[in-house]
Amino acid sequence: MPIKYEKHGEIATFTIENGSVNPLTPAMHLEMLEALRDFTRDRSIKVGILKGAGDRAFCAGDDVKTPRPPTSDEDRVLRHFFGPESDTDFNYPGFEREVLTLRRFKPIIGAVKGWCLGEGLFYLLHLTDIRVAGESAKFGFPEIAYEMAGASGFTRLYRHLPRTVAMKMLMTGDPIDAVEAARCNLVNDVVPDTQVLERAEQIAARISRHTALAIRLEMEAFVRGEDLDSNTAYAMADHLYRIQRMKYRDWAGAVEFESEGKK
């Protein structure tokens, strides 16, 4: 399958695997959606890694060579508002919408080598929270050259990059390299290409030391808090924290009782 989904202990790996530059097809978007649904539901999995197969590209975007079935204007309007009619209905807009809007409270680490363009960069920005780039990595939105603008809104790029950097990328269509991406905090680490996956796995192992509940609630507090005012964000985090502590109520009470008995 072009989206390879594997589990090793408490870590899941998503691999975009489709030829030399790993372009995405409508069917692959459904495969990714199904893998993500399993990832979010499986309580034994704490963290994920998203990577591209091979060395040339993480993902070079949507596959423009994929045949698009002919559709009428009426069909396009209905598809825009209602989406695909079935799990075998592969066209655009399609399952990529559900991939990019899926609510997720488990962290995923991006491991990027080579080109990361267009829809591939959409995936990276939406589906990863920590990012490791190889020295060969390049990030860009070439869509403007093909009258397919809108990447800034789809990705909320202003949350990932300074305005001037984002605008230059978007308006010129030119990519930035790994060094520039690290300077702008688009990625966390830049390492030799041969060490990208190893570094991502090291970070995943560090995360998986913690309980699944603590990981989920910390991430939920962050993700939901991004769109809240400070007071509401505090209240929401407080609720999550108190609910979490109820799980350990018996343990905490025993410790308190033992401490009082020693006084």
mmCIF file of C-alpha atoms in Angstrom:
data_model
loop_
_atom_site.group_PDB
_atom_site.id
_atom_site.type_symbol
_atom_site.label_atom_id
_atom_site.label_comp_id
_atom_site.label_asym_id
_atom_site.label_seq_id
_atom_site.Cartn_x
_atom_site.Cartn_y
_atom_site.Cartn_z
ATOM 1 C CA MET A 1 0.000 0.000 0.000
ATOM 2 C CA PRO A 2 1.362 3.489 -0.803
ATOM 3 C CA ILE A 3 0.712 4.537 2.818
ATOM 4 C CA LYS A 4 2.549 2.009 4.964
ATOM 5 C CA TYR A 5 1.375 1.944 8.576
ATOM 6 C CA GLU A 6 3.359 -0.061 11.116
ATOM 7 C CA LYS A 7 3.428 -0.431 14.905
ATOM 8 C CA HIS A 8 6.494 -1.239 16.949
ATOM 9 C CA GLY A 9 5.735 -1.316 20.661
ATOM 10 C CA GLU A 10 4.320 2.068 21.636
ATOM 11 C CA ILE A 11 5.429 3.832 18.434
ATOM 12 C CA ALA A 12 3.608 3.868 15.084
ATOM 13 C CA THR A 13 5.257 4.749 11.772
ATOM 14 C CA PHE A 14 3.522 6.200 8.714
ATOM 15 C CA THR A 15 5.513 5.929 5.480
ATOM 16 C CA ILE A 16 4.505 7.709 2.270
ATOM 17 C CA GLU A 17 5.672 5.233 -0.350
ATOM 18 C CA ASN A 18 4.892 5.949 -3.988
ATOM 19 C CA GLY A 19 7.790 5.970 -6.437
ATOM 20 C CA SER A 20 10.869 8.149 -6.299
ATOM 21 C CA VAL A 21 9.218 11.345 -4.987
ATOM 22 C CA ASN A 22 6.197 9.886 -3.137
ATOM 23 C CA PRO A 23 3.351 11.917 -4.683
ATOM 24 C CA LEU A 24 -0.064 11.574 -3.052
ATOM 25 C CA THR A 25 -3.102 10.183 -4.836
ATOM 26 C CA PRO A 26 -6.797 10.373 -3.840
ATOM 27 C CA ALA A 27 -6.667 6.720 -2.748
ATOM 28 C CA MET A 28 -3.617 7.415 -0.577
ATOM 29 C CA HIS A 29 -5.495 10.143 1.278
ATOM 30 C CA LEU A 30 -8.079 7.537 2.315
ATOM 31 C CA GLU A 31 -5.301 5.160 3.381
ATOM 32 C CA MET A 32 -3.768 7.901 5.511
ATOM 33 C CA LEU A 33 -7.149 8.736 7.028
ATOM 34 C CA GLU A 34 -7.751 5.115 8.004
ATOM 35 C CA ALA A 35 -4.252 4.823 9.490
ATOM 36 C CA LEU A 36 -4.712 8.023 11.488
ATOM 37 C CA ARG A 37 -8.042 6.829 12.836
ATOM 38 C CA ASP A 38 -6.403 3.649 14.072
ATOM 39 C CA PHE A 39 -3.499 5.653 15.510
ATOM 40 C CA THR A 40 -5.797 7.911 17.515
ATOM 41 C CA ARG A 41 -7.928 5.021 18.824
ATOM 42 C CA ASP A 42 -5.192 2.535 19.778
ATOM 43 C CA ARG A 43 -4.455 3.187 23.450
ATOM 44 C CA SER A 44 -1.233 1.177 23.288
ATOM 45 C CA ILE A 45 0.303 3.640 20.800
ATOM 46 C CA LYS A 46 1.703 6.839 22.317
ATOM 47 C CA VAL A 47 3.518 8.593 19.473
ATOM 48 C CA GLY A 48 3.979 8.414 15.714
ATOM 49 C CA ILE A 49 6.633 9.077 13.089
ATOM 50 C CA LEU A 50 5.740 10.306 9.585
ATOM 51 C CA LYS A 51 8.342 9.833 6.844
ATOM 52 C CA GLY A 52 8.755 9.368 3.131
ATOM 53 C CA ALA A 53 10.278 6.293 1.557
ATOM 54 C CA GLY A 54 13.656 6.642 -0.139
ATOM 55 C CA ASP A 55 15.993 9.609 -0.205
ATOM 56 C CA ARG A 56 14.679 11.952 -2.920
ATOM 57 C CA ALA A 57 11.536 13.224 -1.227
ATOM 58 C CA PHE A 58 9.380 13.175 1.853
ATOM 59 C CA CYS A 59 6.513 13.947 -0.520
ATOM 60 C CA ALA A 60 6.533 16.126 -3.633
ATOM 61 C CA GLY A 61 2.814 16.938 -3.419
ATOM 62 C CA ASP A 62 -0.311 15.587 -5.080
ATOM 63 C CA ASP A 63 0.168 13.406 -8.148
ATOM 64 C CA VAL A 64 -1.024 15.600 -11.013
ATOM 65 C CA LYS A 65 -0.848 12.582 -13.332
ATOM 66 C CA THR A 66 -3.590 10.733 -11.467
ATOM 67 C CA PRO A 67 -6.616 10.561 -13.809
ATOM 68 C CA ARG A 68 -9.542 12.703 -12.630
ATOM 69 C CA PRO A 69 -12.971 11.303 -13.592
ATOM 70 C CA PRO A 70 -15.000 13.823 -15.592
ATOM 71 C CA THR A 71 -17.529 15.703 -13.483
ATOM 72 C CA SER A 72 -20.193 18.303 -14.174
ATOM 73 C CA ASP A 73 -20.390 21.686 -12.465
ATOM 74 C CA GLU A 74 -23.315 20.352 -10.416
ATOM 75 C CA ASP A 75 -21.278 17.339 -9.301
ATOM 76 C CA ARG A 76 -18.373 19.582 -8.315
ATOM 77 C CA VAL A 77 -20.636 21.793 -6.203
ATOM 78 C CA LEU A 78 -22.153 18.798 -4.417
ATOM 79 C CA ARG A 79 -18.753 17.243 -3.911
ATOM 80 C CA HIS A 80 -17.456 20.500 -2.456
ATOM 81 C CA PHE A 81 -20.172 20.573 0.192
ATOM 82 C CA PHE A 82 -20.737 16.867 0.863
ATOM 83 C CA GLY A 83 -17.426 15.205 -0.011
ATOM 84 C CA PRO A 84 -16.946 11.740 -1.542
ATOM 85 C CA GLU A 85 -19.998 9.514 -1.871
ATOM 86 C CA SER A 86 -18.197 6.289 -0.923
ATOM 87 C CA ASP A 87 -14.817 4.837 0.028
ATOM 88 C CA THR A 88 -14.183 4.068 -3.644
ATOM 89 C CA ASP A 89 -14.989 7.572 -4.844
ATOM 90 C CA PHE A 90 -11.518 8.921 -5.589
ATOM 91 C CA ASN A 91 -11.521 12.473 -6.905
ATOM 92 C CA TYR A 92 -10.940 15.999 -5.621
ATOM 93 C CA PRO A 93 -11.938 17.354 -3.204
ATOM 94 C CA GLY A 94 -11.689 14.037 -1.436
ATOM 95 C CA PHE A 95 -10.413 12.378 1.696
ATOM 96 C CA GLU A 96 -7.529 14.835 2.058
ATOM 97 C CA ARG A 97 -10.006 17.193 3.750
ATOM 98 C CA GLU A 98 -10.697 14.678 6.502
ATOM 99 C CA VAL A 99 -6.982 13.960 6.900
ATOM 100 C CA LEU A 100 -6.197 17.648 7.343
ATOM 101 C CA THR A 101 -9.099 18.369 9.707
ATOM 102 C CA LEU A 102 -8.933 15.238 11.861
ATOM 103 C CA ARG A 103 -8.717 16.128 15.569
ATOM 104 C CA ARG A 104 -5.631 14.455 17.014
ATOM 105 C CA PHE A 105 -4.192 14.495 20.529
ATOM 106 C CA LYS A 106 -1.199 12.200 20.018
ATOM 107 C CA PRO A 107 2.107 13.660 18.841
ATOM 108 C CA ILE A 108 3.657 12.752 15.495
ATOM 109 C CA ILE A 109 7.285 13.431 14.589
ATOM 110 C CA GLY A 110 8.087 14.364 11.000
ATOM 111 C CA ALA A 111 11.238 12.850 9.462
ATOM 112 C CA VAL A 112 12.044 14.730 6.253
ATOM 113 C CA LYS A 113 14.605 14.035 3.564
ATOM 114 C CA GLY A 114 14.613 15.688 0.139
ATOM 115 C CA TRP A 115 11.609 17.501 -1.293
ATOM 116 C CA CYS A 116 8.607 18.402 0.836
ATOM 117 C CA LEU A 117 6.261 20.337 -1.446
ATOM 118 C CA GLY A 118 2.625 21.261 -1.850
ATOM 119 C CA GLU A 119 0.294 18.693 -0.325
ATOM 120 C CA GLY A 120 3.335 17.007 1.183
ATOM 121 C CA LEU A 121 4.019 20.178 3.153
ATOM 122 C CA PHE A 122 0.305 20.348 4.037
ATOM 123 C CA TYR A 123 0.719 16.897 5.567
ATOM 124 C CA LEU A 124 3.869 17.888 7.421
ATOM 125 C CA LEU A 125 2.321 21.029 8.916
ATOM 126 C CA HIS A 126 -0.990 19.430 9.875
ATOM 127 C CA LEU A 127 0.144 15.981 10.928
ATOM 128 C CA THR A 128 3.432 16.572 12.741
ATOM 129 C CA ASP A 129 4.284 18.417 15.931
ATOM 130 C CA ILE A 130 8.057 17.883 16.122
ATOM 131 C CA ARG A 131 10.195 17.797 12.966
ATOM 132 C CA VAL A 132 13.598 16.439 12.051
ATOM 133 C CA ALA A 133 15.045 17.458 8.688
ATOM 134 C CA GLY A 134 17.909 15.976 6.750
ATOM 135 C CA GLU A 135 20.458 18.293 5.194
ATOM 136 C CA SER A 136 18.869 17.664 1.779
ATOM 137 C CA ALA A 137 15.391 18.774 2.849
ATOM 138 C CA LYS A 138 13.595 21.536 0.951
ATOM 139 C CA PHE A 139 10.176 22.942 1.795
ATOM 140 C CA GLY A 140 7.885 24.876 -0.516
ATOM 141 C CA PHE A 141 4.488 25.749 -1.961
ATOM 142 C CA PRO A 142 4.813 25.885 -5.768
ATOM 143 C CA GLU A 143 1.019 26.023 -6.261
ATOM 144 C CA ILE A 144 0.889 29.729 -7.080
ATOM 145 C CA ALA A 145 2.643 29.056 -10.397
ATOM 146 C CA TYR A 146 -0.235 26.767 -11.413
ATOM 147 C CA GLU A 147 -3.073 29.056 -10.265
ATOM 148 C CA MET A 148 -3.741 26.797 -7.286
ATOM 149 C CA ALA A 149 -3.257 29.381 -4.539
ATOM 150 C CA GLY A 150 -4.639 29.097 -1.020
ATOM 151 C CA ALA A 151 -1.896 27.212 0.823
ATOM 152 C CA SER A 152 -1.603 29.910 3.483
ATOM 153 C CA GLY A 153 -5.205 29.448 4.592
ATOM 154 C CA PHE A 154 -5.242 25.672 4.336
ATOM 155 C CA THR A 155 -2.127 25.352 6.502
ATOM 156 C CA ARG A 156 -2.418 28.457 8.729
ATOM 157 C CA LEU A 157 1.179 29.041 7.745
ATOM 158 C CA TYR A 158 1.344 32.177 9.884
ATOM 159 C CA ARG A 159 1.457 29.865 12.913
ATOM 160 C CA HIS A 160 4.537 28.095 11.646
ATOM 161 C CA LEU A 161 6.666 30.844 10.102
ATOM 162 C CA PRO A 162 7.357 34.567 10.507
ATOM 163 C CA ARG A 163 5.204 36.646 8.178
ATOM 164 C CA THR A 164 8.019 37.779 5.909
ATOM 165 C CA VAL A 165 9.360 34.250 5.437
ATOM 166 C CA ALA A 166 5.897 32.836 4.805
ATOM 167 C CA MET A 167 4.972 35.545 2.320
ATOM 168 C CA LYS A 168 8.181 35.106 0.349
ATOM 169 C CA MET A 169 7.610 31.348 0.121
ATOM 170 C CA LEU A 170 3.972 31.753 -0.882
ATOM 171 C CA MET A 171 4.343 34.615 -3.360
ATOM 172 C CA THR A 172 7.450 33.390 -5.168
ATOM 173 C CA GLY A 173 6.716 29.682 -4.991
ATOM 174 C CA ASP A 174 10.397 29.160 -4.157
ATOM 175 C CA PRO A 175 11.381 26.577 -1.517
ATOM 176 C CA ILE A 176 13.522 27.090 1.567
ATOM 177 C CA ASP A 177 16.271 24.693 2.579
ATOM 178 C CA ALA A 178 16.765 22.834 5.848
ATOM 179 C CA VAL A 179 19.037 25.483 7.361
ATOM 180 C CA GLU A 180 16.495 28.250 6.727
ATOM 181 C CA ALA A 181 13.683 26.009 7.999
ATOM 182 C CA ALA A 182 15.565 25.480 11.268
ATOM 183 C CA ARG A 183 16.348 29.195 11.587
ATOM 184 C CA CYS A 184 12.626 29.941 11.326
ATOM 185 C CA ASN A 185 11.650 27.104 13.701
ATOM 186 C CA LEU A 186 9.787 25.182 11.001
ATOM 187 C CA VAL A 187 11.864 22.171 12.062
ATOM 188 C CA ASN A 188 13.486 21.284 15.378
ATOM 189 C CA ASP A 189 16.678 19.587 14.197
ATOM 190 C CA VAL A 190 18.782 19.350 11.059
ATOM 191 C CA VAL A 191 20.964 16.252 10.818
ATOM 192 C CA PRO A 192 22.721 14.320 8.045
ATOM 193 C CA ASP A 193 20.213 12.447 5.899
ATOM 194 C CA THR A 194 21.475 9.119 7.201
ATOM 195 C CA GLN A 195 20.545 10.116 10.757
ATOM 196 C CA VAL A 196 17.035 11.513 10.196
ATOM 197 C CA LEU A 197 15.044 8.417 11.122
ATOM 198 C CA GLU A 198 17.356 7.577 14.017
ATOM 199 C CA ARG A 199 16.885 11.052 15.492
ATOM 200 C CA ALA A 200 13.097 10.858 15.072
ATOM 201 C CA GLU A 201 13.071 7.478 16.807
ATOM 202 C CA GLN A 202 15.138 8.867 19.685
ATOM 203 C CA ILE A 203 12.604 11.651 20.236
ATOM 204 C CA ALA A 204 9.712 9.183 19.978
ATOM 205 C CA ALA A 205 11.349 6.967 22.600
ATOM 206 C CA ARG A 206 11.744 9.943 24.940
ATOM 207 C CA ILE A 207 8.054 10.779 24.570
ATOM 208 C CA SER A 208 6.901 7.193 25.057
ATOM 209 C CA ARG A 209 8.475 7.080 28.539
ATOM 210 C CA HIS A 210 5.404 8.965 29.772
ATOM 211 C CA THR A 211 1.911 7.611 30.295
ATOM 212 C CA ALA A 212 -0.510 7.688 27.389
ATOM 213 C CA LEU A 213 -2.947 9.789 29.416
ATOM 214 C CA ALA A 214 -0.352 12.425 30.335
ATOM 215 C CA ILE A 215 0.769 12.685 26.692
ATOM 216 C CA ARG A 216 -2.798 13.028 25.446
ATOM 217 C CA LEU A 217 -3.846 15.643 28.004
ATOM 218 C CA GLU A 218 -0.710 17.747 27.611
ATOM 219 C CA MET A 219 -1.219 17.811 23.866
ATOM 220 C CA GLU A 220 -4.936 18.517 24.186
ATOM 221 C CA ALA A 221 -4.245 21.446 26.518
ATOM 222 C CA PHE A 222 -1.821 22.860 23.959
ATOM 223 C CA VAL A 223 -3.937 22.278 20.839
ATOM 224 C CA ARG A 224 -7.222 23.534 22.272
ATOM 225 C CA GLY A 225 -5.505 26.383 24.091
ATOM 226 C CA GLU A 226 -4.118 27.803 20.846
ATOM 227 C CA ASP A 227 -7.540 29.156 19.912
ATOM 228 C CA LEU A 228 -8.634 30.339 23.371
ATOM 229 C CA ASP A 229 -8.120 33.507 25.378
ATOM 230 C CA SER A 230 -5.785 33.162 28.369
ATOM 231 C CA ASN A 231 -8.492 32.819 31.027
ATOM 232 C CA THR A 232 -10.429 30.183 29.098
ATOM 233 C CA ALA A 233 -7.230 28.303 28.261
ATOM 234 C CA TYR A 234 -6.323 28.247 31.957
ATOM 235 C CA ALA A 235 -9.749 26.959 32.948
ATOM 236 C CA MET A 236 -9.681 24.261 30.276
ATOM 237 C CA ALA A 237 -6.194 23.110 31.337
ATOM 238 C CA ASP A 238 -7.292 23.121 34.974
ATOM 239 C CA HIS A 239 -10.223 20.824 34.160
ATOM 240 C CA LEU A 240 -7.962 18.438 32.253
ATOM 241 C CA TYR A 241 -5.431 18.432 35.063
ATOM 242 C CA ARG A 242 -8.012 17.714 37.784
ATOM 243 C CA ILE A 243 -9.623 14.894 35.805
ATOM 244 C CA GLN A 244 -6.192 13.380 35.210
ATOM 245 C CA ARG A 245 -5.337 13.468 38.913
ATOM 246 C CA MET A 246 -8.547 11.572 39.771
ATOM 247 C CA LYS A 247 -7.005 8.557 38.086
ATOM 248 C CA TYR A 248 -4.262 8.603 40.708
ATOM 249 C CA ARG A 249 -6.493 9.511 43.643
ATOM 250 C CA ASP A 250 -5.967 6.234 45.519
ATOM 251 C CA TRP A 251 -2.209 6.378 45.042
ATOM 252 C CA ALA A 252 -2.026 10.016 46.130
ATOM 253 C CA GLY A 253 -4.194 9.321 49.178
ATOM 254 C CA ALA A 254 -2.021 6.406 50.237
ATOM 255 C CA VAL A 255 1.104 8.544 50.013
ATOM 256 C CA GLU A 256 -0.537 11.302 52.043
ATOM 257 C CA PHE A 257 -1.725 8.804 54.693
ATOM 258 C CA GLU A 258 1.728 7.233 54.970
ATOM 259 C CA SER A 259 3.332 10.664 55.285
ATOM 260 C CA GLU A 260 0.948 11.679 58.079
ATOM 261 C CA GLY A 261 1.609 8.429 59.946
ATOM 262 C CA LYS A 262 5.329 9.189 60.085
ATOM 263 C CA LYS A 263 4.863 12.581 61.690
#
